[in-house]
Amino acid sequence: MKKFSKCLLVFVVLLCTTLAFSQSTITGKILGSDFNEPLPGANVVEKGISNGTTTNFDGNFTLKAKASTGELVITFVGYSSKTISFSGDQDLGTITLISSEVGLQEVQIIASVAVDRKTPVAVSTIRAAEIELKLGTQEFPEILKSTPGVYATKAGGGYGDGRINLRGFDSENVAVMINGVPVNDMENGRVFWSNWAGLGDVTSSMQVQRGLGASKVAVPSIGGTINIISKTTDVEEGGNLYTTLGNDGFKKFGVTYSTGLMENGLAATVSASKTDGDGYVDGTSFNAVSYFVNLSKQINDDHKLSFTAFGAKQQHGQRQNRHSIETFRDSERGRKFNSDWGYRNGQVLNSEDNFYHKPQISLNHYWTINDKTSLSTAAYASFGSGGGGGTGGDSSKFFLDNSDYRVGNLGTIDFDRIVDENITAGVNGSESFLRASRNDHKWYGILSTLKTDLTDEISILGGLDYRYYKGIHFTEVTDLLGGQYAADDANVNNPNNQAQVGDKIFYDNDGIVNWLGLFAQAEYNKDDLSAFVSLSASSTDYKRVDRFLYLDSDPLQESDNVSFFGYGAKGGANYNIDENHNVFVNLGYLERAAFFNAVFANRNNVDVNDDAENQKITSFELGYGFRGEKLSANINAYHTTWNDRTEVARFQLQDNTVAFANILGVGAVHQGIEIDLKYRATNQLTLTGMASLGDWRWADNVEGVEIFNEENELVDTVDLIIEDLRVGDAAQTTFALGTQYKFTPTTTFTIDYNYFANLYARFDPSDRGVAGPDAWEVPAYGIFDSAIRHGFKFGNFDAALTARINNVFDTEYIADAQDRGDSSAQSAQVYYGFGRTFSVGMKLNF
């Protein structure tokens, strides 16, 4: 027995020794080829088994391998996987993953993508995998809601009607760029996200640069810049099929195929999807078909061409009119209530809707002139067609408070009654009808950047940015609602117009913008210091053509050119104190031409404000960053002063009609502190957090604000007494907490909490003629979102299931509000946010 015990002991010791010696410790650092940046969160897995780890914030990893020799498989979304052999304890050194998309690095250069611990700006980046996990049925801007300084909502709740504010600035003053090409409207600076339905399917990464940003071209980055980088084409052949189902009939189907980089240097990717549903809000059904095409050609070692075309043709019902809190509570439909729709002969009909198609086409040429100099050029065009629906004639029949034309208490519009009355009117024409405000456009541009390295430390960049834009604005009759015609006398060339469906009414004019910008930038990078100085100048020419106010024979039908000169200067520096700590500073001053509506404020070709003041912006920012093995954190403070601001406010008058106010010459001060952090508690668990504390106020009062109705008629002139009042329409205080847990390398579970406070309602410009308190403060609210994604094998294919719930606890909250002048909840007109929504999707890669 003793002999057996001794043998057993020897066997156990030998077994443990063998196991100990069979294990290996493997270390290394993983970088991406695009900008030689660390890739935090890259997967490192021992081939053939589930043993693995992920990289930390500096791209470093340590893996306890089960065997003494073997292979590691390294993967990161957007990069080609790499397999590396190991033997015993080994430091693999620096491992560089190559981008899986052809031409992506060149696009990122044109788009001025910021680099961590190098570019001196406050920045947050969301990659394709996170977009895919968190988008679900949300509006595209909403995936940024956990970003410091961001407030994003669904607005009225129609498909694509979402909006985003950054540091208190709305989309008119937040530069949105897709592959480096500006997409803000050339006349008013606005961004309509419905034009980009399906963009989330083809986005490689989205980067928010807060403040003046790193963009070299002169863009309206007052609040910040949203840089969206679309996918190019994959290096390897393959594709995917995907589908998503969600609440309220949401259905989405899509397919993507890539040829891979072929022997002749050509690569192509094609993607298409179809989305439709009933909408969470009543009467907001939608349908959209989106498409994406990229063709890349490697001509030789020095020249590369890339052609991209994408867009979406969509139509959706809208909820344009806000209502009182009492109205929503009294309605059987609660927060889903919408007064802007009804039935005609049993079929849904919207009094307010939106339809648009805006394909964007670009051809990029990348030329490596020599090992120090390169030239990147993008020529692009977009053609917009569509607009927003509304009412004409006696619009009071469509108002909620007109119970004679409602089916039941707070019911839908009684279109059948309106049709009957129009039929009875006979030769007198339609008393009430439906129309659409069209905003078609043609837009052409070229953006070219030359970069050369003067020394190993100093680079200079310079280029031009030319844009031509023609906005075509008119109202057309879309439905006579049983009548014979719509009477309109707005056209002096046809004052007795008996308009039929498709005919123009109310107004018909063009806004023509010619823009030429030049820019230059010097960059310095040596050791731990990086810095830049950037100068830009732009010439903006406006012209207005009006075919309704002036006879065809009248030379005033076309205005003279009105020219404005703008310029800007900004600079910044980042210093890496050591491998953990860095600090940065940036500052800038820019003058931007007034918007088109500020020049033609009276909406005619005679009263031209050719002395309109440039908008003047001064910005200053300080930041600190920490990168540790487990913790990554940033804190920054900013101060932005904006003088001679151009503001076009859309709001509801007391009689519930829609009006627009041209607010010229107002100033504002936006300042605050932002914090964001990420903590990797374990290889499986990551915690995130964010806090944004803003103080945004109007700086002065404004006299002589002109208010126009939707028929382009001046209805009032008022003064605005708003000095030191808080800027509304965005939460000035936001917090976010998030957890991400990886049950396995292919199974991820997330919970996110977002809290919004100090949200002040938009004020009614027609009712701020005397000093008063801040607009009504909307009650603070917080919502939870959750998602899970599981990857698995489906035969020989890789597949993934994704499920998402937004507003998990069905919290009731007000997301948007307009103050009626008395700063009270009782009179405020509001949009409620969505209740609990969900989506389930599957993706099959081949």
CSV table of C-alpha atoms in Angstrom, one decimal, residues 292-520:
chain,number,residue,atom,x,y,z
A,292,PHE,CA,-24.7,51.7,-51.4
A,293,VAL,CA,-22.1,51.0,-54.1
A,294,ASN,CA,-18.3,51.3,-53.9
A,295,LEU,CA,-15.8,50.6,-56.7
A,296,SER,CA,-12.1,50.8,-56.0
A,297,LYS,CA,-9.3,50.4,-58.5
A,298,GLN,CA,-5.6,50.2,-57.7
A,299,ILE,CA,-4.2,51.6,-60.9
A,300,ASN,CA,-0.6,51.2,-59.8
A,301,ASP,CA,1.5,51.8,-56.7
A,302,ASP,CA,0.9,55.6,-57.0
A,303,HIS,CA,-2.7,55.9,-58.1
A,304,LYS,CA,-5.9,54.7,-56.7
A,305,LEU,CA,-9.5,55.5,-57.7
A,306,SER,CA,-12.6,55.0,-55.6
A,307,PHE,CA,-16.2,55.6,-56.7
A,308,THR,CA,-19.0,55.7,-54.1
A,309,ALA,CA,-22.7,56.2,-54.5
A,310,PHE,CA,-25.3,55.9,-51.8
A,311,GLY,CA,-28.8,57.1,-50.8
A,312,ALA,CA,-32.3,56.2,-49.7
A,313,LYS,CA,-35.7,56.9,-51.2
A,314,GLN,CA,-38.1,57.2,-48.3
A,315,GLN,CA,-41.5,58.3,-47.4
A,316,HIS,CA,-43.0,58.6,-43.9
A,317,GLY,CA,-45.9,60.1,-42.0
A,318,GLN,CA,-45.0,62.8,-39.5
A,319,ARG,CA,-46.2,64.3,-36.2
A,320,GLN,CA,-45.4,68.0,-36.8
A,321,ASN,CA,-47.7,69.6,-34.2
A,322,ARG,CA,-46.8,69.5,-30.5
A,323,HIS,CA,-49.6,69.5,-27.9
A,324,SER,CA,-50.1,70.2,-24.3
A,325,ILE,CA,-49.3,67.6,-21.6
A,326,GLU,CA,-53.1,67.6,-20.8
A,327,THR,CA,-53.9,66.7,-24.4
A,328,PHE,CA,-51.6,63.7,-24.4
A,329,ARG,CA,-53.0,62.5,-21.0
A,330,ASP,CA,-56.6,62.9,-22.1
A,331,SER,CA,-56.0,61.0,-25.3
A,332,GLU,CA,-56.6,57.2,-25.3
A,333,ARG,CA,-53.4,56.9,-27.3
A,334,GLY,CA,-51.3,58.7,-24.7
A,335,ARG,CA,-47.7,59.5,-25.8
A,336,LYS,CA,-48.4,57.9,-29.2
A,337,PHE,CA,-51.1,60.5,-30.0
A,338,ASN,CA,-50.7,62.3,-33.3
A,339,SER,CA,-53.2,64.9,-34.6
A,340,ASP,CA,-51.8,65.0,-38.1
A,341,TRP,CA,-53.5,62.1,-39.8
A,342,GLY,CA,-56.8,60.5,-40.5
A,343,TYR,CA,-58.7,58.2,-42.8
A,344,ARG,CA,-60.3,58.8,-46.3
A,345,ASN,CA,-62.5,56.0,-47.5
A,346,GLY,CA,-60.9,53.8,-44.8
A,347,GLN,CA,-57.4,54.4,-46.0
A,348,VAL,CA,-54.7,56.2,-43.9
A,349,LEU,CA,-54.0,59.8,-45.1
A,350,ASN,CA,-51.5,62.2,-43.6
A,351,SER,CA,-51.9,65.9,-43.4
A,352,GLU,CA,-48.2,66.1,-42.6
A,353,ASP,CA,-45.6,63.8,-44.2
A,354,ASN,CA,-42.2,63.7,-45.7
A,355,PHE,CA,-40.7,62.2,-48.8
A,356,TYR,CA,-37.2,62.6,-50.1
A,357,HIS,CA,-34.5,61.0,-52.3
A,358,LYS,CA,-31.0,62.4,-52.1
A,359,PRO,CA,-28.4,60.2,-53.8
A,360,GLN,CA,-24.8,61.3,-53.2
A,361,ILE,CA,-22.1,60.3,-55.7
A,362,SER,CA,-18.3,60.8,-55.3
A,363,LEU,CA,-15.2,60.0,-57.2
A,364,ASN,CA,-12.0,60.0,-55.1
A,365,HIS,CA,-8.5,60.0,-56.6
A,366,TYR,CA,-5.4,59.2,-54.4
A,367,TRP,CA,-2.1,60.0,-55.8
A,368,THR,CA,1.2,59.2,-54.1
A,369,ILE,CA,3.5,61.7,-55.8
A,370,ASN,CA,6.6,60.5,-54.0
A,371,ASP,CA,7.4,59.1,-50.6
A,372,LYS,CA,6.9,62.6,-49.0
A,373,THR,CA,4.0,64.1,-51.0
A,374,SER,CA,0.5,63.0,-51.8
A,375,LEU,CA,-2.6,64.5,-53.3
A,376,SER,CA,-6.2,63.4,-52.4
A,377,THR,CA,-9.1,64.7,-54.5
A,378,ALA,CA,-12.8,64.1,-54.1
A,379,ALA,CA,-15.3,65.2,-56.8
A,380,TYR,CA,-18.9,64.8,-55.7
A,381,ALA,CA,-22.5,65.6,-56.6
A,382,SER,CA,-25.9,65.1,-55.0
A,383,PHE,CA,-29.4,65.6,-56.3
A,384,GLY,CA,-32.2,66.1,-53.8
A,385,SER,CA,-35.9,65.6,-54.7
A,386,GLY,CA,-38.8,65.8,-52.3
A,387,GLY,CA,-40.2,67.8,-49.4
A,388,GLY,CA,-42.7,67.9,-46.6
A,389,GLY,CA,-46.5,67.7,-46.8
A,390,GLY,CA,-48.9,70.1,-45.2
A,391,THR,CA,-52.3,71.8,-45.6
A,392,GLY,CA,-53.6,74.6,-47.7
A,393,GLY,CA,-56.8,76.7,-48.1
A,394,ASP,CA,-58.8,76.7,-44.9
A,395,SER,CA,-56.2,75.0,-42.7
A,396,SER,CA,-58.4,75.4,-39.6
A,397,LYS,CA,-60.3,72.3,-40.5
A,398,PHE,CA,-57.1,70.3,-39.8
A,399,PHE,CA,-56.6,71.8,-36.3
A,400,LEU,CA,-57.1,69.6,-33.3
A,401,ASP,CA,-59.3,72.1,-31.5
A,402,ASN,CA,-61.8,72.1,-34.5
A,403,SER,CA,-64.0,69.2,-33.1
A,404,ASP,CA,-66.3,69.5,-36.1
A,405,TYR,CA,-63.6,67.9,-38.3
A,406,ARG,CA,-62.5,65.2,-35.8
A,407,VAL,CA,-63.8,61.7,-35.5
A,408,GLY,CA,-64.5,61.5,-31.8
A,409,ASN,CA,-62.9,63.3,-28.9
A,410,LEU,CA,-59.2,63.9,-29.7
A,411,GLY,CA,-59.7,61.7,-32.7
A,412,THR,CA,-58.3,61.6,-36.2
A,413,ILE,CA,-59.0,64.1,-38.9
A,414,ASP,CA,-62.4,63.6,-40.6
A,415,PHE,CA,-61.1,63.7,-44.2
A,416,ASP,CA,-64.3,62.2,-45.5
A,417,ARG,CA,-66.3,65.3,-44.3
A,418,ILE,CA,-63.7,67.6,-45.9
A,419,VAL,CA,-63.9,65.7,-49.2
A,420,ASP,CA,-67.7,65.9,-49.1
A,421,GLU,CA,-67.6,69.7,-48.5
A,422,ASN,CA,-65.1,70.2,-51.4
A,423,ILE,CA,-67.3,68.2,-53.7
A,424,THR,CA,-70.3,70.3,-52.7
A,425,ALA,CA,-68.2,73.5,-53.4
A,426,GLY,CA,-68.0,72.4,-57.0
A,427,VAL,CA,-66.7,75.1,-59.3
A,428,ASN,CA,-65.7,77.2,-56.4
A,429,GLY,CA,-62.7,74.8,-55.9
A,430,SER,CA,-61.4,73.1,-52.8
A,431,GLU,CA,-61.9,74.9,-49.5
A,432,SER,CA,-59.1,72.8,-48.0
A,433,PHE,CA,-56.5,70.7,-49.7
A,434,LEU,CA,-53.1,69.1,-49.1
A,435,ARG,CA,-49.8,70.4,-50.5
A,436,ALA,CA,-46.1,69.8,-50.2
A,437,SER,CA,-43.3,72.2,-49.6
A,438,ARG,CA,-40.6,71.0,-52.0
A,439,ASN,CA,-36.9,71.6,-51.4
A,440,ASP,CA,-35.2,70.0,-54.4
A,441,HIS,CA,-31.5,70.8,-55.0
A,442,LYS,CA,-28.5,70.2,-57.2
A,443,TRP,CA,-25.1,70.2,-55.5
A,444,TYR,CA,-21.7,69.8,-57.1
A,445,GLY,CA,-18.3,70.1,-55.4
A,446,ILE,CA,-14.6,69.3,-55.4
A,447,LEU,CA,-12.4,68.9,-52.4
A,448,SER,CA,-8.6,68.5,-52.9
A,449,THR,CA,-5.8,68.3,-50.4
A,450,LEU,CA,-2.1,68.3,-51.0
A,451,LYS,CA,0.1,67.0,-48.2
A,452,THR,CA,3.9,67.0,-48.0
A,453,ASP,CA,6.4,66.1,-45.3
A,454,LEU,CA,9.0,68.9,-45.1
A,455,THR,CA,11.0,67.0,-42.5
A,456,ASP,CA,10.4,63.9,-40.3
A,457,GLU,CA,8.6,66.2,-37.8
A,458,ILE,CA,6.9,68.9,-40.0
A,459,SER,CA,4.1,68.4,-42.5
A,460,ILE,CA,2.1,71.0,-44.4
A,461,LEU,CA,-1.3,70.6,-46.0
A,462,GLY,CA,-3.2,72.8,-48.4
A,463,GLY,CA,-6.1,72.6,-50.7
A,464,LEU,CA,-9.3,74.0,-52.1
A,465,ASP,CA,-13.0,73.4,-51.4
A,466,TYR,CA,-15.4,74.4,-54.2
A,467,ARG,CA,-19.2,74.0,-54.0
A,468,TYR,CA,-22.1,75.0,-56.2
A,469,TYR,CA,-25.6,74.6,-54.9
A,470,LYS,CA,-29.0,75.4,-56.3
A,471,GLY,CA,-32.0,75.0,-54.0
A,472,ILE,CA,-35.3,74.8,-55.8
A,473,HIS,CA,-38.2,75.8,-53.5
A,474,PHE,CA,-41.8,75.7,-54.3
A,475,THR,CA,-45.2,74.5,-53.0
A,476,GLU,CA,-47.2,72.0,-55.1
A,477,VAL,CA,-50.7,70.7,-54.7
A,478,THR,CA,-50.7,67.0,-53.8
A,479,ASP,CA,-54.4,66.3,-53.1
A,480,LEU,CA,-57.5,68.3,-53.8
A,481,LEU,CA,-59.5,66.2,-51.4
A,482,GLY,CA,-62.4,65.9,-53.8
A,483,GLY,CA,-62.4,69.5,-55.1
A,484,GLN,CA,-61.9,70.7,-58.6
A,485,TYR,CA,-59.0,73.0,-58.1
A,486,ALA,CA,-57.0,75.0,-55.5
A,487,ALA,CA,-57.3,78.8,-56.0
A,488,ASP,CA,-54.1,80.7,-55.6
A,489,ASP,CA,-53.2,84.3,-56.5
A,490,ALA,CA,-49.6,84.3,-55.3
A,491,ASN,CA,-48.1,84.2,-58.8
A,492,VAL,CA,-48.1,87.5,-60.6
A,493,ASN,CA,-47.6,85.7,-63.9
A,494,ASN,CA,-50.7,83.7,-63.2
A,495,PRO,CA,-52.8,85.6,-60.6
A,496,ASN,CA,-56.0,83.5,-61.2
A,497,ASN,CA,-54.4,80.1,-60.9
A,498,GLN,CA,-56.8,77.2,-60.5
A,499,ALA,CA,-54.2,74.8,-59.5
A,500,GLN,CA,-54.4,71.0,-60.1
A,501,VAL,CA,-52.4,68.3,-58.5
A,502,GLY,CA,-48.7,68.8,-59.2
A,503,ASP,CA,-49.2,72.6,-60.0
A,504,LYS,CA,-47.1,75.2,-58.1
A,505,ILE,CA,-48.8,77.5,-55.6
A,506,PHE,CA,-47.8,80.0,-52.8
A,507,TYR,CA,-44.1,80.5,-53.9
A,508,ASP,CA,-41.6,79.3,-56.4
A,509,ASN,CA,-38.0,80.4,-56.0
A,510,ASP,CA,-34.4,79.3,-56.2
A,511,GLY,CA,-31.5,79.9,-53.8
A,512,ILE,CA,-28.1,79.7,-55.5
A,513,VAL,CA,-24.9,79.5,-53.5
A,514,ASN,CA,-21.4,79.5,-54.9
A,515,TRP,CA,-18.7,78.7,-52.4
A,516,LEU,CA,-14.9,78.7,-52.8
A,517,GLY,CA,-12.7,77.9,-49.9
A,518,LEU,CA,-8.9,77.7,-49.5
A,519,PHE,CA,-7.2,76.1,-46.5
A,520,ALA,CA,-3.6,75.5,-45.2
